[in-house]
Amino acid sequence: MLMKGKRLLIAALAIATPLMVGTASAQDKGLISIIVNDSSNPYWFTEGEVAKKTAEELGYQAHVSSHVGDTNKESNQIDTAITNQAKAIILDPANADGSIGAVRKAVNAGIPVFIVNAEINQQGLAKAQFVSNNAQGAAIGAQQWVESVGDEANYVELKGAPSDNNAATRSNGFETVLSQYPGLTRVAGDVANWDRTQGYNKMQSMLQANPDIQGVISGNDEMALGAIAALKEAGRLDGVVVGGFDGSPDAIEAVKSGELAYTVLQPVAIFAEEAVRLADTFITTGETGLENEKKLFNCILVTQENVDKYSSPFVLDQ
């Protein structure tokens, strides 16, 4: 589904301004534990902050922690939530398979879990899984990339963490579109684990082995920004089209400057808020009201044509 501008603006205000509603009654309804991947990344920081502000607005205590992709740390954070008798857990899982045990542990302790952003590979444990429509996002990103680079080019790909299903979904989505153009040749690809420094290092290596490239397609913005830094250092950014995915503030600045051809914005500000509101509904009524556990949120293409509508982190007015 396409996010409406009004709801996106509400999400922006939730990030940018203090939430006054419910302040007096805050902490009356118990604890909601929010566990994200890496809060040093603007995407996951926004995810945690929106969830926290929403929980506090609804009258809960809220605690945000980061597992940084470490399933052992994630398990310990689930233990802490159980010990603290959390009313619900909002979890961006560390590993599609490896996080299942931690989720089951919380459920067995009577704590409902609401998954955001990255899936787990088991249905029926979490009360809901709210994720971006990564296949749709990859398709619109790849189509824009082709429009920018043309239908004949040598290119390289930077991939996200293999433990995250989103990485494979995006890479497969890119391939579905790009394989329709025989003149496009992927000369190299590497995993950079959603990280800017790794994107920089992997881009350096691929560029040395393949100096004659015309494009870079990346599974997220951080890796794309690392690739841009490596290309600039090598004096090769001119003539190389780089595409990103996430809609981070730094990527938006790179789109404005022309260094990044586009980014695919994930509506994290929307689904992080909706997950907490759904948790509150379940705590209150014992029901989610959802027909299906998994709910997809469509992504939005950001280019120089609409970048000025970006109003706050991961929010595009429409």
mmCIF file of C-alpha atoms in Angstrom:
data_model
loop_
_atom_site.group_PDB
_atom_site.id
_atom_site.type_symbol
_atom_site.label_atom_id
_atom_site.label_comp_id
_atom_site.label_asym_id
_atom_site.label_seq_id
_atom_site.Cartn_x
_atom_site.Cartn_y
_atom_site.Cartn_z
ATOM 1 C CA MET A 1 0.000 0.000 0.000
ATOM 2 C CA LEU A 2 1.130 3.536 -0.652
ATOM 3 C CA MET A 3 1.684 5.723 2.405
ATOM 4 C CA LYS A 4 -0.403 8.907 2.406
ATOM 5 C CA GLY A 5 1.275 12.245 2.975
ATOM 6 C CA LYS A 6 -0.853 13.049 6.009
ATOM 7 C CA ARG A 7 0.207 9.912 7.837
ATOM 8 C CA LEU A 8 3.812 10.465 6.848
ATOM 9 C CA LEU A 9 3.649 13.996 8.238
ATOM 10 C CA ILE A 10 2.216 12.690 11.509
ATOM 11 C CA ALA A 11 5.135 10.283 11.723
ATOM 12 C CA ALA A 12 7.518 13.163 11.099
ATOM 13 C CA LEU A 13 6.008 15.162 13.938
ATOM 14 C CA ALA A 14 6.338 12.159 16.205
ATOM 15 C CA ILE A 15 10.101 12.248 15.618
ATOM 16 C CA ALA A 16 10.647 15.976 15.609
ATOM 17 C CA THR A 17 8.524 17.187 18.543
ATOM 18 C CA PRO A 18 8.033 16.112 22.145
ATOM 19 C CA LEU A 19 4.938 14.057 22.689
ATOM 20 C CA MET A 20 2.766 15.802 25.260
ATOM 21 C CA VAL A 21 -0.227 13.510 25.137
ATOM 22 C CA GLY A 22 -0.083 10.928 27.892
ATOM 23 C CA THR A 23 2.896 12.498 29.678
ATOM 24 C CA ALA A 24 1.082 12.691 32.985
ATOM 25 C CA SER A 25 0.056 9.056 32.797
ATOM 26 C CA ALA A 26 3.364 7.789 31.381
ATOM 27 C CA GLN A 27 4.760 4.682 33.063
ATOM 28 C CA ASP A 28 1.306 3.686 34.371
ATOM 29 C CA LYS A 29 0.791 0.861 31.858
ATOM 30 C CA GLY A 30 4.087 -0.990 32.300
ATOM 31 C CA LEU A 31 7.127 -1.535 30.095
ATOM 32 C CA ILE A 32 7.454 -2.013 26.362
ATOM 33 C CA SER A 33 10.909 -3.298 25.454
ATOM 34 C CA ILE A 34 12.205 -2.180 22.054
ATOM 35 C CA ILE A 35 15.158 -4.085 20.586
ATOM 36 C CA VAL A 36 16.696 -2.792 17.348
ATOM 37 C CA ASN A 37 19.757 -3.775 15.372
ATOM 38 C CA ASP A 38 22.307 -0.942 15.567
ATOM 39 C CA SER A 39 21.254 2.447 16.886
ATOM 40 C CA SER A 40 24.377 4.069 15.412
ATOM 41 C CA ASN A 41 22.746 3.553 11.997
ATOM 42 C CA PRO A 42 20.182 6.332 11.318
ATOM 43 C CA TYR A 43 17.614 3.839 10.055
ATOM 44 C CA TRP A 44 17.578 1.735 13.217
ATOM 45 C CA PHE A 45 17.961 4.821 15.409
ATOM 46 C CA THR A 46 14.771 6.241 13.898
ATOM 47 C CA GLU A 47 13.025 2.892 14.301
ATOM 48 C CA GLY A 48 13.838 2.836 18.021
ATOM 49 C CA GLU A 49 13.043 6.487 18.647
ATOM 50 C CA VAL A 50 9.657 6.394 16.916
ATOM 51 C CA ALA A 51 8.695 3.222 18.783
ATOM 52 C CA LYS A 52 9.829 4.717 22.104
ATOM 53 C CA LYS A 53 7.963 8.003 21.635
ATOM 54 C CA THR A 54 4.816 6.172 20.574
ATOM 55 C CA ALA A 55 4.963 3.853 23.596
ATOM 56 C CA GLU A 56 5.435 6.798 25.941
ATOM 57 C CA GLU A 57 2.571 8.670 24.295
ATOM 58 C CA LEU A 58 0.361 5.653 25.005
ATOM 59 C CA GLY A 59 1.341 5.649 28.684
ATOM 60 C CA TYR A 60 4.093 3.020 28.822
ATOM 61 C CA GLN A 61 7.655 3.036 29.982
ATOM 62 C CA ALA A 62 9.889 2.310 26.998
ATOM 63 C CA HIS A 63 13.429 0.992 26.833
ATOM 64 C CA VAL A 64 15.476 0.783 23.626
ATOM 65 C CA SER A 65 18.488 -1.510 23.239
ATOM 66 C CA SER A 66 20.603 -2.686 20.289
ATOM 67 C CA HIS A 67 21.879 -6.186 19.566
ATOM 68 C CA VAL A 68 24.110 -5.149 16.598
ATOM 69 C CA GLY A 69 23.299 -8.396 14.815
ATOM 70 C CA ASP A 70 24.542 -10.565 17.702
ATOM 71 C CA THR A 71 22.016 -13.296 18.556
ATOM 72 C CA ASN A 72 23.622 -13.937 21.952
ATOM 73 C CA LYS A 73 23.226 -10.288 22.887
ATOM 74 C CA GLU A 74 19.690 -10.352 21.541
ATOM 75 C CA SER A 75 18.889 -13.388 23.704
ATOM 76 C CA ASN A 76 20.226 -11.600 26.785
ATOM 77 C CA GLN A 77 18.082 -8.562 25.961
ATOM 78 C CA ILE A 78 15.014 -10.810 25.713
ATOM 79 C CA ASP A 79 15.957 -12.258 29.126
ATOM 80 C CA THR A 80 16.111 -8.734 30.534
ATOM 81 C CA ALA A 81 12.695 -7.925 29.104
ATOM 82 C CA ILE A 82 11.294 -11.087 30.708
ATOM 83 C CA THR A 83 12.911 -10.258 34.061
ATOM 84 C CA ASN A 84 11.493 -6.719 33.868
ATOM 85 C CA GLN A 85 8.034 -8.148 33.112
ATOM 86 C CA ALA A 86 7.642 -6.243 29.851
ATOM 87 C CA LYS A 87 4.091 -6.038 28.569
ATOM 88 C CA ALA A 88 5.319 -6.454 24.990
ATOM 89 C CA ILE A 89 8.531 -6.628 22.963
ATOM 90 C CA ILE A 90 9.085 -4.762 19.705
ATOM 91 C CA LEU A 91 11.930 -6.631 17.977
ATOM 92 C CA ASP A 92 13.994 -6.048 14.859
ATOM 93 C CA PRO A 93 15.533 -9.533 14.801
ATOM 94 C CA ALA A 94 19.238 -10.225 14.477
ATOM 95 C CA ASN A 95 18.844 -13.331 12.333
ATOM 96 C CA ALA A 96 15.955 -14.772 10.354
ATOM 97 C CA ASP A 97 16.627 -18.244 11.763
ATOM 98 C CA GLY A 98 18.831 -17.534 14.761
ATOM 99 C CA SER A 99 16.322 -15.211 16.464
ATOM 100 C CA ILE A 100 13.496 -17.752 16.526
ATOM 101 C CA GLY A 101 14.634 -19.237 19.843
ATOM 102 C CA ALA A 102 14.733 -15.825 21.538
ATOM 103 C CA VAL A 103 11.241 -14.995 20.280
ATOM 104 C CA ARG A 104 9.941 -18.371 21.470
ATOM 105 C CA LYS A 105 11.481 -17.754 24.893
ATOM 106 C CA ALA A 106 9.582 -14.475 25.235
ATOM 107 C CA VAL A 107 6.325 -16.020 24.028
ATOM 108 C CA ASN A 108 6.694 -18.919 26.474
ATOM 109 C CA ALA A 109 7.114 -16.319 29.226
ATOM 110 C CA GLY A 110 3.772 -14.807 28.226
ATOM 111 C CA ILE A 111 5.175 -11.713 26.502
ATOM 112 C CA PRO A 112 3.794 -10.903 23.026
ATOM 113 C CA VAL A 113 6.419 -10.105 20.402
ATOM 114 C CA PHE A 114 5.912 -7.750 17.469
ATOM 115 C CA ILE A 115 8.540 -8.030 14.719
ATOM 116 C CA VAL A 116 9.581 -4.977 12.704
ATOM 117 C CA ASN A 117 11.767 -4.483 9.635
ATOM 118 C CA ALA A 118 13.420 -7.932 9.366
ATOM 119 C CA GLU A 119 11.493 -11.197 9.384
ATOM 120 C CA ILE A 120 11.906 -14.419 11.288
ATOM 121 C CA ASN A 121 11.488 -17.651 9.349
ATOM 122 C CA GLN A 122 8.676 -19.042 11.448
ATOM 123 C CA GLN A 123 5.032 -18.114 11.472
ATOM 124 C CA GLY A 124 2.835 -18.288 14.539
ATOM 125 C CA LEU A 125 5.262 -17.037 17.197
ATOM 126 C CA ALA A 126 5.129 -13.269 16.783
ATOM 127 C CA LYS A 127 1.788 -11.521 16.955
ATOM 128 C CA ALA A 128 2.744 -9.561 13.843
ATOM 129 C CA GLN A 129 5.635 -8.987 11.458
ATOM 130 C CA PHE A 130 5.700 -5.473 9.971
ATOM 131 C CA VAL A 131 8.242 -5.172 7.159
ATOM 132 C CA SER A 132 8.959 -3.048 4.125
ATOM 133 C CA ASN A 133 7.894 -4.494 0.801
ATOM 134 C CA ASN A 134 11.483 -5.205 -0.156
ATOM 135 C CA ALA A 135 10.651 -6.892 -3.461
ATOM 136 C CA GLN A 136 8.618 -3.855 -4.552
ATOM 137 C CA GLY A 137 11.337 -1.485 -3.323
ATOM 138 C CA ALA A 138 14.063 -3.397 -5.139
ATOM 139 C CA ALA A 139 12.041 -3.358 -8.358
ATOM 140 C CA ILE A 140 11.435 0.404 -8.370
ATOM 141 C CA GLY A 141 15.062 1.023 -7.388
ATOM 142 C CA ALA A 142 16.443 -1.205 -10.139
ATOM 143 C CA GLN A 143 14.144 0.376 -12.724
ATOM 144 C CA GLN A 144 15.397 3.825 -11.743
ATOM 145 C CA TRP A 145 18.980 2.564 -11.816
ATOM 146 C CA VAL A 146 18.513 1.350 -15.405
ATOM 147 C CA GLU A 147 16.974 4.674 -16.354
ATOM 148 C CA SER A 148 20.036 6.421 -14.948
ATOM 149 C CA VAL A 149 22.814 4.156 -16.231
ATOM 150 C CA GLY A 150 21.267 3.016 -19.529
ATOM 151 C CA ASP A 151 20.764 -0.502 -20.848
ATOM 152 C CA GLU A 152 24.454 -1.222 -21.482
ATOM 153 C CA ALA A 153 26.931 -1.118 -18.596
ATOM 154 C CA ASN A 154 29.305 -3.090 -16.439
ATOM 155 C CA TYR A 155 28.300 -2.842 -12.803
ATOM 156 C CA VAL A 156 28.956 -4.165 -9.321
ATOM 157 C CA GLU A 157 26.591 -4.955 -6.449
ATOM 158 C CA LEU A 158 26.938 -4.462 -2.702
ATOM 159 C CA LYS A 159 24.831 -6.847 -0.626
ATOM 160 C CA GLY A 160 23.533 -6.750 2.934
ATOM 161 C CA ALA A 161 23.996 -9.267 5.757
ATOM 162 C CA PRO A 162 23.122 -12.836 4.649
ATOM 163 C CA SER A 163 21.429 -13.422 8.031
ATOM 164 C CA ASP A 164 18.774 -10.848 7.054
ATOM 165 C CA ASN A 165 16.170 -12.041 4.536
ATOM 166 C CA ASN A 166 15.904 -8.465 3.272
ATOM 167 C CA ALA A 167 19.376 -8.772 1.738
ATOM 168 C CA ALA A 168 18.452 -11.709 -0.479
ATOM 169 C CA THR A 169 15.037 -10.241 -1.328
ATOM 170 C CA ARG A 170 16.587 -6.990 -2.526
ATOM 171 C CA SER A 171 19.380 -8.695 -4.459
ATOM 172 C CA ASN A 172 16.892 -11.037 -6.152
ATOM 173 C CA GLY A 173 14.652 -8.064 -6.907
ATOM 174 C CA PHE A 174 17.537 -6.247 -8.555
ATOM 175 C CA GLU A 175 18.385 -9.327 -10.601
ATOM 176 C CA THR A 176 14.787 -9.789 -11.767
ATOM 177 C CA VAL A 177 14.816 -6.330 -13.340
ATOM 178 C CA LEU A 178 18.421 -6.086 -14.519
ATOM 179 C CA SER A 179 18.434 -9.536 -16.140
ATOM 180 C CA GLN A 180 15.921 -8.202 -18.669
ATOM 181 C CA TYR A 181 18.707 -6.082 -20.189
ATOM 182 C CA PRO A 182 21.348 -8.245 -21.948
ATOM 183 C CA GLY A 183 23.695 -5.273 -22.177
ATOM 184 C CA LEU A 184 23.984 -4.994 -18.408
ATOM 185 C CA THR A 185 26.764 -7.146 -16.965
ATOM 186 C CA ARG A 186 27.396 -7.639 -13.273
ATOM 187 C CA VAL A 187 31.168 -7.996 -13.127
ATOM 188 C CA ALA A 188 31.416 -8.333 -9.333
ATOM 189 C CA GLY A 189 29.365 -8.456 -6.159
ATOM 190 C CA ASP A 190 30.231 -8.662 -2.485
ATOM 191 C CA VAL A 191 28.663 -8.642 0.977
ATOM 192 C CA ALA A 192 29.223 -5.442 2.976
ATOM 193 C CA ASN A 193 26.767 -6.210 5.815
ATOM 194 C CA TRP A 194 24.791 -2.936 5.616
ATOM 195 C CA ASP A 195 27.919 -1.063 6.776
ATOM 196 C CA ARG A 196 29.484 2.104 5.300
ATOM 197 C CA THR A 197 33.081 1.204 6.118
ATOM 198 C CA GLN A 198 32.680 -2.261 4.652
ATOM 199 C CA GLY A 199 31.027 -0.736 1.595
ATOM 200 C CA TYR A 200 34.054 1.532 1.176
ATOM 201 C CA ASN A 201 36.522 -1.354 1.533
ATOM 202 C CA LYS A 202 34.626 -3.734 -0.744
ATOM 203 C CA MET A 203 34.197 -1.004 -3.361
ATOM 204 C CA GLN A 204 37.940 -0.333 -3.314
ATOM 205 C CA SER A 205 38.665 -4.010 -3.952
ATOM 206 C CA MET A 206 36.061 -4.404 -6.685
ATOM 207 C CA LEU A 207 37.188 -1.206 -8.389
ATOM 208 C CA GLN A 208 40.799 -2.359 -8.469
ATOM 209 C CA ALA A 209 39.739 -5.639 -10.083
ATOM 210 C CA ASN A 210 37.177 -4.000 -12.381
ATOM 211 C CA PRO A 211 38.265 -0.441 -13.178
ATOM 212 C CA ASP A 212 35.899 -0.112 -16.132
ATOM 213 C CA ILE A 213 32.505 0.022 -14.433
ATOM 214 C CA GLN A 214 29.604 2.367 -15.041
ATOM 215 C CA GLY A 215 27.367 1.534 -12.088
ATOM 216 C CA VAL A 216 26.990 0.374 -8.497
ATOM 217 C CA ILE A 217 23.710 -0.977 -7.125
ATOM 218 C CA SER A 218 23.529 -1.304 -3.365
ATOM 219 C CA GLY A 219 21.237 -3.061 -0.915
ATOM 220 C CA ASN A 220 21.264 -0.089 1.460
ATOM 221 C CA ASP A 221 22.357 3.521 1.742
ATOM 222 C CA GLU A 222 25.252 2.989 4.124
ATOM 223 C CA MET A 223 27.016 0.630 1.714
ATOM 224 C CA ALA A 224 26.224 2.977 -1.188
ATOM 225 C CA LEU A 225 27.719 5.937 0.674
ATOM 226 C CA GLY A 226 30.841 3.891 1.390
ATOM 227 C CA ALA A 227 31.083 3.076 -2.317
ATOM 228 C CA ILE A 228 30.741 6.761 -3.208
ATOM 229 C CA ALA A 229 33.608 7.611 -0.854
ATOM 230 C CA ALA A 230 35.821 4.983 -2.502
ATOM 231 C CA LEU A 231 34.902 6.162 -6.007
ATOM 232 C CA LYS A 232 35.597 9.787 -5.099
ATOM 233 C CA GLU A 233 38.967 8.860 -3.620
ATOM 234 C CA ALA A 234 39.852 7.027 -6.840
ATOM 235 C CA GLY A 235 38.640 9.939 -8.956
ATOM 236 C CA ARG A 236 36.024 7.695 -10.542
ATOM 237 C CA LEU A 237 32.687 8.960 -9.271
ATOM 238 C CA ASP A 238 31.963 10.963 -12.420
ATOM 239 C CA GLY A 239 30.420 8.571 -14.910
ATOM 240 C CA VAL A 240 29.474 5.924 -12.319
ATOM 241 C CA VAL A 241 25.805 5.672 -11.290
ATOM 242 C CA VAL A 242 25.261 4.656 -7.659
ATOM 243 C CA GLY A 243 21.861 3.618 -6.296
ATOM 244 C CA GLY A 244 20.871 3.213 -2.640
ATOM 245 C CA PHE A 245 18.098 1.838 -0.459
ATOM 246 C CA ASP A 246 16.653 3.094 2.889
ATOM 247 C CA GLY A 247 16.075 6.837 2.548
ATOM 248 C CA SER A 248 18.556 7.885 5.229
ATOM 249 C CA PRO A 249 19.308 11.596 5.824
ATOM 250 C CA ASP A 250 22.879 11.260 4.495
ATOM 251 C CA ALA A 251 21.602 9.524 1.378
ATOM 252 C CA ILE A 252 19.092 12.305 0.833
ATOM 253 C CA GLU A 253 21.933 14.855 0.896
ATOM 254 C CA ALA A 254 23.824 12.696 -1.614
ATOM 255 C CA VAL A 255 20.774 12.644 -3.896
ATOM 256 C CA LYS A 256 20.527 16.424 -3.666
ATOM 257 C CA SER A 257 24.209 16.799 -4.580
ATOM 258 C CA GLY A 258 23.932 14.358 -7.479
ATOM 259 C CA GLU A 259 26.401 11.848 -6.017
ATOM 260 C CA LEU A 260 23.628 9.279 -5.443
ATOM 261 C CA ALA A 261 21.209 8.691 -8.307
ATOM 262 C CA TYR A 262 18.315 7.735 -6.025
ATOM 263 C CA THR A 263 17.409 6.029 -2.781
ATOM 264 C CA VAL A 264 14.434 3.793 -2.012
ATOM 265 C CA LEU A 265 12.807 5.053 1.173
ATOM 266 C CA GLN A 266 11.572 2.461 3.651
ATOM 267 C CA PRO A 267 8.626 3.778 5.722
ATOM 268 C CA VAL A 268 10.211 2.798 9.039
ATOM 269 C CA ALA A 269 8.632 5.775 10.797
ATOM 270 C CA ILE A 270 5.224 4.378 9.852
ATOM 271 C CA PHE A 271 5.605 0.718 10.724
ATOM 272 C CA ALA A 272 7.564 1.323 13.939
ATOM 273 C CA GLU A 273 4.664 3.431 15.200
ATOM 274 C CA GLU A 274 2.021 1.001 13.975
ATOM 275 C CA ALA A 275 3.753 -1.938 15.680
ATOM 276 C CA VAL A 276 3.627 -0.191 19.055
ATOM 277 C CA ARG A 277 0.003 0.834 18.574
ATOM 278 C CA LEU A 278 -0.851 -2.756 17.672
ATOM 279 C CA ALA A 279 0.980 -3.962 20.785
ATOM 280 C CA ASP A 280 -1.138 -1.604 22.866
ATOM 281 C CA THR A 281 -4.299 -2.929 21.215
ATOM 282 C CA PHE A 282 -3.267 -6.496 21.995
ATOM 283 C CA ILE A 283 -2.337 -5.681 25.598
ATOM 284 C CA THR A 284 -5.705 -3.988 26.037
ATOM 285 C CA THR A 285 -8.002 -6.398 24.178
ATOM 286 C CA GLY A 286 -6.080 -9.653 23.724
ATOM 287 C CA GLU A 287 -6.543 -9.395 19.954
ATOM 288 C CA THR A 288 -4.582 -7.830 17.079
ATOM 289 C CA GLY A 289 -7.420 -7.636 14.591
ATOM 290 C CA LEU A 290 -5.034 -8.623 11.804
ATOM 291 C CA GLU A 291 -6.029 -11.155 9.168
ATOM 292 C CA ASN A 292 -2.413 -12.114 8.542
ATOM 293 C CA GLU A 293 0.660 -12.069 10.764
ATOM 294 C CA LYS A 294 2.822 -10.433 8.102
ATOM 295 C CA LYS A 295 2.081 -6.954 6.779
ATOM 296 C CA LEU A 296 4.041 -5.288 3.975
ATOM 297 C CA PHE A 297 4.600 -1.533 3.653
ATOM 298 C CA ASN A 298 5.444 -0.227 0.192
ATOM 299 C CA CYS A 299 8.666 1.715 -0.329
ATOM 300 C CA ILE A 300 8.968 5.098 -2.070
ATOM 301 C CA LEU A 301 11.500 6.117 -4.714
ATOM 302 C CA VAL A 302 13.386 9.341 -3.918
ATOM 303 C CA THR A 303 15.167 11.173 -6.739
ATOM 304 C CA GLN A 304 16.143 14.775 -7.414
ATOM 305 C CA GLU A 305 12.602 15.341 -8.675
ATOM 306 C CA ASN A 306 10.940 14.783 -5.278
ATOM 307 C CA VAL A 307 13.793 14.968 -2.768
ATOM 308 C CA ASP A 308 12.661 18.393 -1.539
ATOM 309 C CA LYS A 309 9.548 16.716 -0.080
ATOM 310 C CA TYR A 310 11.728 14.850 2.426
ATOM 311 C CA SER A 311 10.601 16.509 5.660
ATOM 312 C CA SER A 312 12.379 14.533 8.415
ATOM 313 C CA PRO A 313 14.249 11.211 8.802
ATOM 314 C CA PHE A 314 12.588 8.547 6.616
ATOM 315 C CA VAL A 315 9.535 10.708 5.921
ATOM 316 C CA LEU A 316 8.520 11.956 2.468
ATOM 317 C CA ASP A 317 5.454 14.209 2.203
ATOM 318 C CA GLN A 318 3.222 13.316 -0.748
#
